[in-house]
Short mmCIF file of N, CA and C in Angstrom, two decimals:
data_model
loop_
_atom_site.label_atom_id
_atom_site.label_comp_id
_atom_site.label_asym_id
_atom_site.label_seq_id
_atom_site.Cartn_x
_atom_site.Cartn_y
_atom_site.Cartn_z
N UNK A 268 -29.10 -4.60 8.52
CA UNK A 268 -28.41 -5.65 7.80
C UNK A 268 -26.90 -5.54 8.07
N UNK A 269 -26.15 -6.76 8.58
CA UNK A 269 -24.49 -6.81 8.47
C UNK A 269 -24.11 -6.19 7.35
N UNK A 270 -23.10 -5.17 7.27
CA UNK A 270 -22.44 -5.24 6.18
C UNK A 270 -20.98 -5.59 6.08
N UNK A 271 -20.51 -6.72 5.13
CA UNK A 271 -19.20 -7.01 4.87
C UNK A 271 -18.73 -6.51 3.31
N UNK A 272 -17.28 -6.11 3.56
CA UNK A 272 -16.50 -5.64 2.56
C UNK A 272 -15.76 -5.96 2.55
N UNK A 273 -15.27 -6.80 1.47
CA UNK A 273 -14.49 -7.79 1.16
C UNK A 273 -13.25 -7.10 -0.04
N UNK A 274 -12.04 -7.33 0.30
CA UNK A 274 -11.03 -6.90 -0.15
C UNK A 274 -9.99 -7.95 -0.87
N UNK A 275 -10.56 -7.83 -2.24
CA UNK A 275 -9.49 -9.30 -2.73
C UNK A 275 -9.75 -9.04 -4.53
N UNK A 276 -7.98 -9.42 -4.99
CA UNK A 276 -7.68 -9.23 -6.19
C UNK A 276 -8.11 -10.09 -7.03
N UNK A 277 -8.54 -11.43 -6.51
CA UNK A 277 -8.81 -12.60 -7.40
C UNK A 277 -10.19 -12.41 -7.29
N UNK A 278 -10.64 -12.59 -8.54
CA UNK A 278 -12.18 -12.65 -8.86
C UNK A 278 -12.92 -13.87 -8.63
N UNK A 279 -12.07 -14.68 -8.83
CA UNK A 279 -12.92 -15.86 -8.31
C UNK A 279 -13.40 -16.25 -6.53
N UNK A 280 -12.23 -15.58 -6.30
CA UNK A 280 -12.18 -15.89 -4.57
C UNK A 280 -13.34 -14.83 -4.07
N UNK A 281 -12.89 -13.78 -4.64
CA UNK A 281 -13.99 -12.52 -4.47
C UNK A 281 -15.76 -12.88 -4.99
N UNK A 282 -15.79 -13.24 -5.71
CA UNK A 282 -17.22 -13.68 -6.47
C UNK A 282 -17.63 -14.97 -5.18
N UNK A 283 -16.96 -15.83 -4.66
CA UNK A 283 -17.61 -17.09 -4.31
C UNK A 283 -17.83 -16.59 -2.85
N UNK A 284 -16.86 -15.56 -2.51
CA UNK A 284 -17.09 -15.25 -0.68
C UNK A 284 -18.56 -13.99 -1.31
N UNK A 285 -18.57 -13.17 -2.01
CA UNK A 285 -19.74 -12.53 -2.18
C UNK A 285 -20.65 -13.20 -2.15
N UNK A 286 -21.31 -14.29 -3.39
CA UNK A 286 -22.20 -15.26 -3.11
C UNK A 286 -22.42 -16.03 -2.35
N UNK A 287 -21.36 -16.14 -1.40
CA UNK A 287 -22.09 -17.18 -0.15
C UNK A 287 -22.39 -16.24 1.11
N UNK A 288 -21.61 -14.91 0.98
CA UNK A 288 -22.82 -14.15 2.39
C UNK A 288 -23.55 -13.80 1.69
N UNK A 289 -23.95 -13.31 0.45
CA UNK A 289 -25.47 -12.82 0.40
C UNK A 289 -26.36 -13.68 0.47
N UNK A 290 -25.88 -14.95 0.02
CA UNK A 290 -27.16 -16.42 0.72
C UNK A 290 -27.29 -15.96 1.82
N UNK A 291 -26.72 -15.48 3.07
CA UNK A 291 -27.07 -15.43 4.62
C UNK A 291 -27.80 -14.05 4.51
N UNK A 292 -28.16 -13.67 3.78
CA UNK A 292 -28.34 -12.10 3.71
C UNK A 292 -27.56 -10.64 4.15
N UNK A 293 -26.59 -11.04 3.81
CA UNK A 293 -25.02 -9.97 4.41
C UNK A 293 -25.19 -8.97 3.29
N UNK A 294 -25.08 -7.54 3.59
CA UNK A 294 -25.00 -6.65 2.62
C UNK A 294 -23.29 -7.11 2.24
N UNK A 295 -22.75 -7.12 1.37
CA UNK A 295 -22.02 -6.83 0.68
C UNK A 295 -21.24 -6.06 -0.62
N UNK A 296 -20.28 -5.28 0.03
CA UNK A 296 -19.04 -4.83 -0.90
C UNK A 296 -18.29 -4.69 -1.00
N UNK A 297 -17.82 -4.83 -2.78
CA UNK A 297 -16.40 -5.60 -2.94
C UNK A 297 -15.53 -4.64 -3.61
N UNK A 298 -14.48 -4.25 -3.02
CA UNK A 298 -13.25 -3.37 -3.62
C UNK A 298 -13.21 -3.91 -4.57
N UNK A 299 -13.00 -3.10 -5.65
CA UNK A 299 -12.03 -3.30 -7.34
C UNK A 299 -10.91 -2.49 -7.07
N UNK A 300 -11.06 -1.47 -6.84
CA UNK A 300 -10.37 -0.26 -6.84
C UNK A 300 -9.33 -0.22 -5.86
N UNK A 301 -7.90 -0.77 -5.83
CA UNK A 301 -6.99 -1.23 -4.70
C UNK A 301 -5.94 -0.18 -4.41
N UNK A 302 -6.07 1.02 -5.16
CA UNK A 302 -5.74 2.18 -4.67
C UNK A 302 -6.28 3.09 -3.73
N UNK A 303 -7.78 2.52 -3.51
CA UNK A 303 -8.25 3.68 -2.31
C UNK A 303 -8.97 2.65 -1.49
N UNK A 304 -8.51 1.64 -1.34
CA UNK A 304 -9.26 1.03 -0.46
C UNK A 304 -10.02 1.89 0.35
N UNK A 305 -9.20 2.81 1.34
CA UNK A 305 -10.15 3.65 2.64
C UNK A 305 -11.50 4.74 2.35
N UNK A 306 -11.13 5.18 1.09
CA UNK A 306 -12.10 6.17 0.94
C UNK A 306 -13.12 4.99 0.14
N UNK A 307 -13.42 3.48 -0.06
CA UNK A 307 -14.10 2.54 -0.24
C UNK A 307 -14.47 2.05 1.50
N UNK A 308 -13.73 1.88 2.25
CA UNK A 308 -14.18 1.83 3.84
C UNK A 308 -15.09 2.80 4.07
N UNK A 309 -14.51 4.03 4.26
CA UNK A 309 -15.07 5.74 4.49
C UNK A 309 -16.32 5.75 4.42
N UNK A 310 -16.71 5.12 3.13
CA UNK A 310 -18.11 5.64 2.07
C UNK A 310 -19.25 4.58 2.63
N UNK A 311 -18.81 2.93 2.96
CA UNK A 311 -19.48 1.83 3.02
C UNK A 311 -19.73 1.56 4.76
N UNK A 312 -18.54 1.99 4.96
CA UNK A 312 -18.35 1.46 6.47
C UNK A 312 -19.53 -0.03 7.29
N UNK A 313 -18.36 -1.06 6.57
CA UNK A 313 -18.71 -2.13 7.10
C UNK A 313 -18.93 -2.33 8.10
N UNK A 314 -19.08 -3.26 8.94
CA UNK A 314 -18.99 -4.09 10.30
C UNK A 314 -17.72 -5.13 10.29
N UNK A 315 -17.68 -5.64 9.31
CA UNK A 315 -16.56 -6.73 9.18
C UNK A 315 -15.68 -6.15 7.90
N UNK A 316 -14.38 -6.65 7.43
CA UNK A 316 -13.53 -6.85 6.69
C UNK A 316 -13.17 -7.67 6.51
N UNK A 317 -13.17 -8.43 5.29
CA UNK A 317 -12.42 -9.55 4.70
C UNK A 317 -11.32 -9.15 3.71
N UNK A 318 -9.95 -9.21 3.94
CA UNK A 318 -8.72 -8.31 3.67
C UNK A 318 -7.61 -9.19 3.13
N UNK A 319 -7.46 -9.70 1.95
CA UNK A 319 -6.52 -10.26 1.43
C UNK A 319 -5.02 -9.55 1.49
N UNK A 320 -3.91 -10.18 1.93
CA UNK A 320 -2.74 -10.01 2.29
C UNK A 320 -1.89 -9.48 0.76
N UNK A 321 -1.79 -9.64 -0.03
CA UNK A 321 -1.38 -10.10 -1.46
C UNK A 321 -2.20 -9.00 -2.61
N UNK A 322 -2.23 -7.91 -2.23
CA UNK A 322 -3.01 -6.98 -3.44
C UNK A 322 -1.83 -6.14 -3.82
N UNK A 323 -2.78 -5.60 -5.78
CA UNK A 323 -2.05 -4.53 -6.45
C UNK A 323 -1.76 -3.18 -6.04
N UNK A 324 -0.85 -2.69 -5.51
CA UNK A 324 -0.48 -1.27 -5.07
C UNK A 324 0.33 -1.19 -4.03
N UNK A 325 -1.01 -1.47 -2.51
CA UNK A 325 -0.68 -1.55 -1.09
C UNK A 325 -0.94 -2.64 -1.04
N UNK A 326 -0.85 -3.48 0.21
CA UNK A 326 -0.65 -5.09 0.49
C UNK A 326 -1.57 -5.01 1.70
N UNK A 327 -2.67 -5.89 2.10
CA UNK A 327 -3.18 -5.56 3.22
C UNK A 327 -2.66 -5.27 4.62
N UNK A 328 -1.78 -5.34 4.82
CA UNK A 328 -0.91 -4.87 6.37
C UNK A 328 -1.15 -3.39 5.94
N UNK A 329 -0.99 -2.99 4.99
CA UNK A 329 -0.91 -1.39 4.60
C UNK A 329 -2.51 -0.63 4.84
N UNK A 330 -3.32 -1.20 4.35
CA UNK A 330 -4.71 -0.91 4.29
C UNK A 330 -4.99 -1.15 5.94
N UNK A 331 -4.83 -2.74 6.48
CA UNK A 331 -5.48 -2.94 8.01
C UNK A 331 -4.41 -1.65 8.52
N UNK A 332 -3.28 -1.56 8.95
CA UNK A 332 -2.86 -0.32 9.39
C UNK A 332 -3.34 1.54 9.52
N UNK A 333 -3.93 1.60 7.98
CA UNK A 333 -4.83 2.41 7.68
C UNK A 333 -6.02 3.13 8.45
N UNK A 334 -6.77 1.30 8.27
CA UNK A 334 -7.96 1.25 9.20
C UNK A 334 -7.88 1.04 10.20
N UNK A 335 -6.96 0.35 11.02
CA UNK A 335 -7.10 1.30 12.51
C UNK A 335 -6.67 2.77 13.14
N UNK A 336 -6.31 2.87 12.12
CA UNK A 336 -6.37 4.50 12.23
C UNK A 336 -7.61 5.24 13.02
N UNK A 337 -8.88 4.89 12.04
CA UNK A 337 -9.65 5.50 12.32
C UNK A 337 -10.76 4.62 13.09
N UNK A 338 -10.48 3.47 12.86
CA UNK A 338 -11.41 2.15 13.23
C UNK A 338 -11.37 1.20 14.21
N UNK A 339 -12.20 0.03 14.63
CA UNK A 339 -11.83 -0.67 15.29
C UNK A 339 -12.49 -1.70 14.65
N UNK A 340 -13.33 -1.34 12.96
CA UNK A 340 -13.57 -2.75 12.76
C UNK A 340 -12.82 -4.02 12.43
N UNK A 341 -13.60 -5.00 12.72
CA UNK A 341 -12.66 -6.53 12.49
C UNK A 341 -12.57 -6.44 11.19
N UNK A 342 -11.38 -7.10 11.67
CA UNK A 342 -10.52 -7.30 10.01
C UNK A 342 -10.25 -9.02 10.01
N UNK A 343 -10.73 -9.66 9.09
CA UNK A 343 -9.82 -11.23 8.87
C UNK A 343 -9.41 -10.90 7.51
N UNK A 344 -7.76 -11.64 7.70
CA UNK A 344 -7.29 -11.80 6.86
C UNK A 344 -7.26 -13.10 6.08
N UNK A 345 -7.73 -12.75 4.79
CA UNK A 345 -7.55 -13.87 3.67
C UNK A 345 -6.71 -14.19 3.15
N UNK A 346 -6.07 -14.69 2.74
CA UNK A 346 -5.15 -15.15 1.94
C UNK A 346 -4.92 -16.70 1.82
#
């Protein structure tokens, strides 16, 4: 199964992109926790990223920077 992990502060935006890949059957998961995003990557290790620009703590340039650290998964940015 794909898995996407979706990275976003707004619940609504977050709830409607969850429910429309799991219609396609996409594993999905969704950060709450915007202090550790990576050790939430680490643990799940998606295929895709959906990475809102605009979060509490770090800002996604901070997190995608992160993850190519160790990664080469795709990242789109939301916002």
């Amino acid at each position: 199964m794909f898995k996407v992990m979706i990275v976003e502060d707004d619940l609504v935006i977050r709830q409607a992109l969850q429910s429309e890949l799991q219609k396609w059957d996409y594993q999905v998961h969704c950060v709450t926790n915007f202090h550790d995003v990576m050790a939430e990557y680490l643990e799940f290790e998606p295929q895709l990223i959906l990475l809102d620009v605009n979060l509490p703590a770090f800002n996604g340039y901070h997190w995608c920077q992160e993850i190519r650290k160790v990664s080469q998964t795709p990242i789109i940015f939301i916002t």
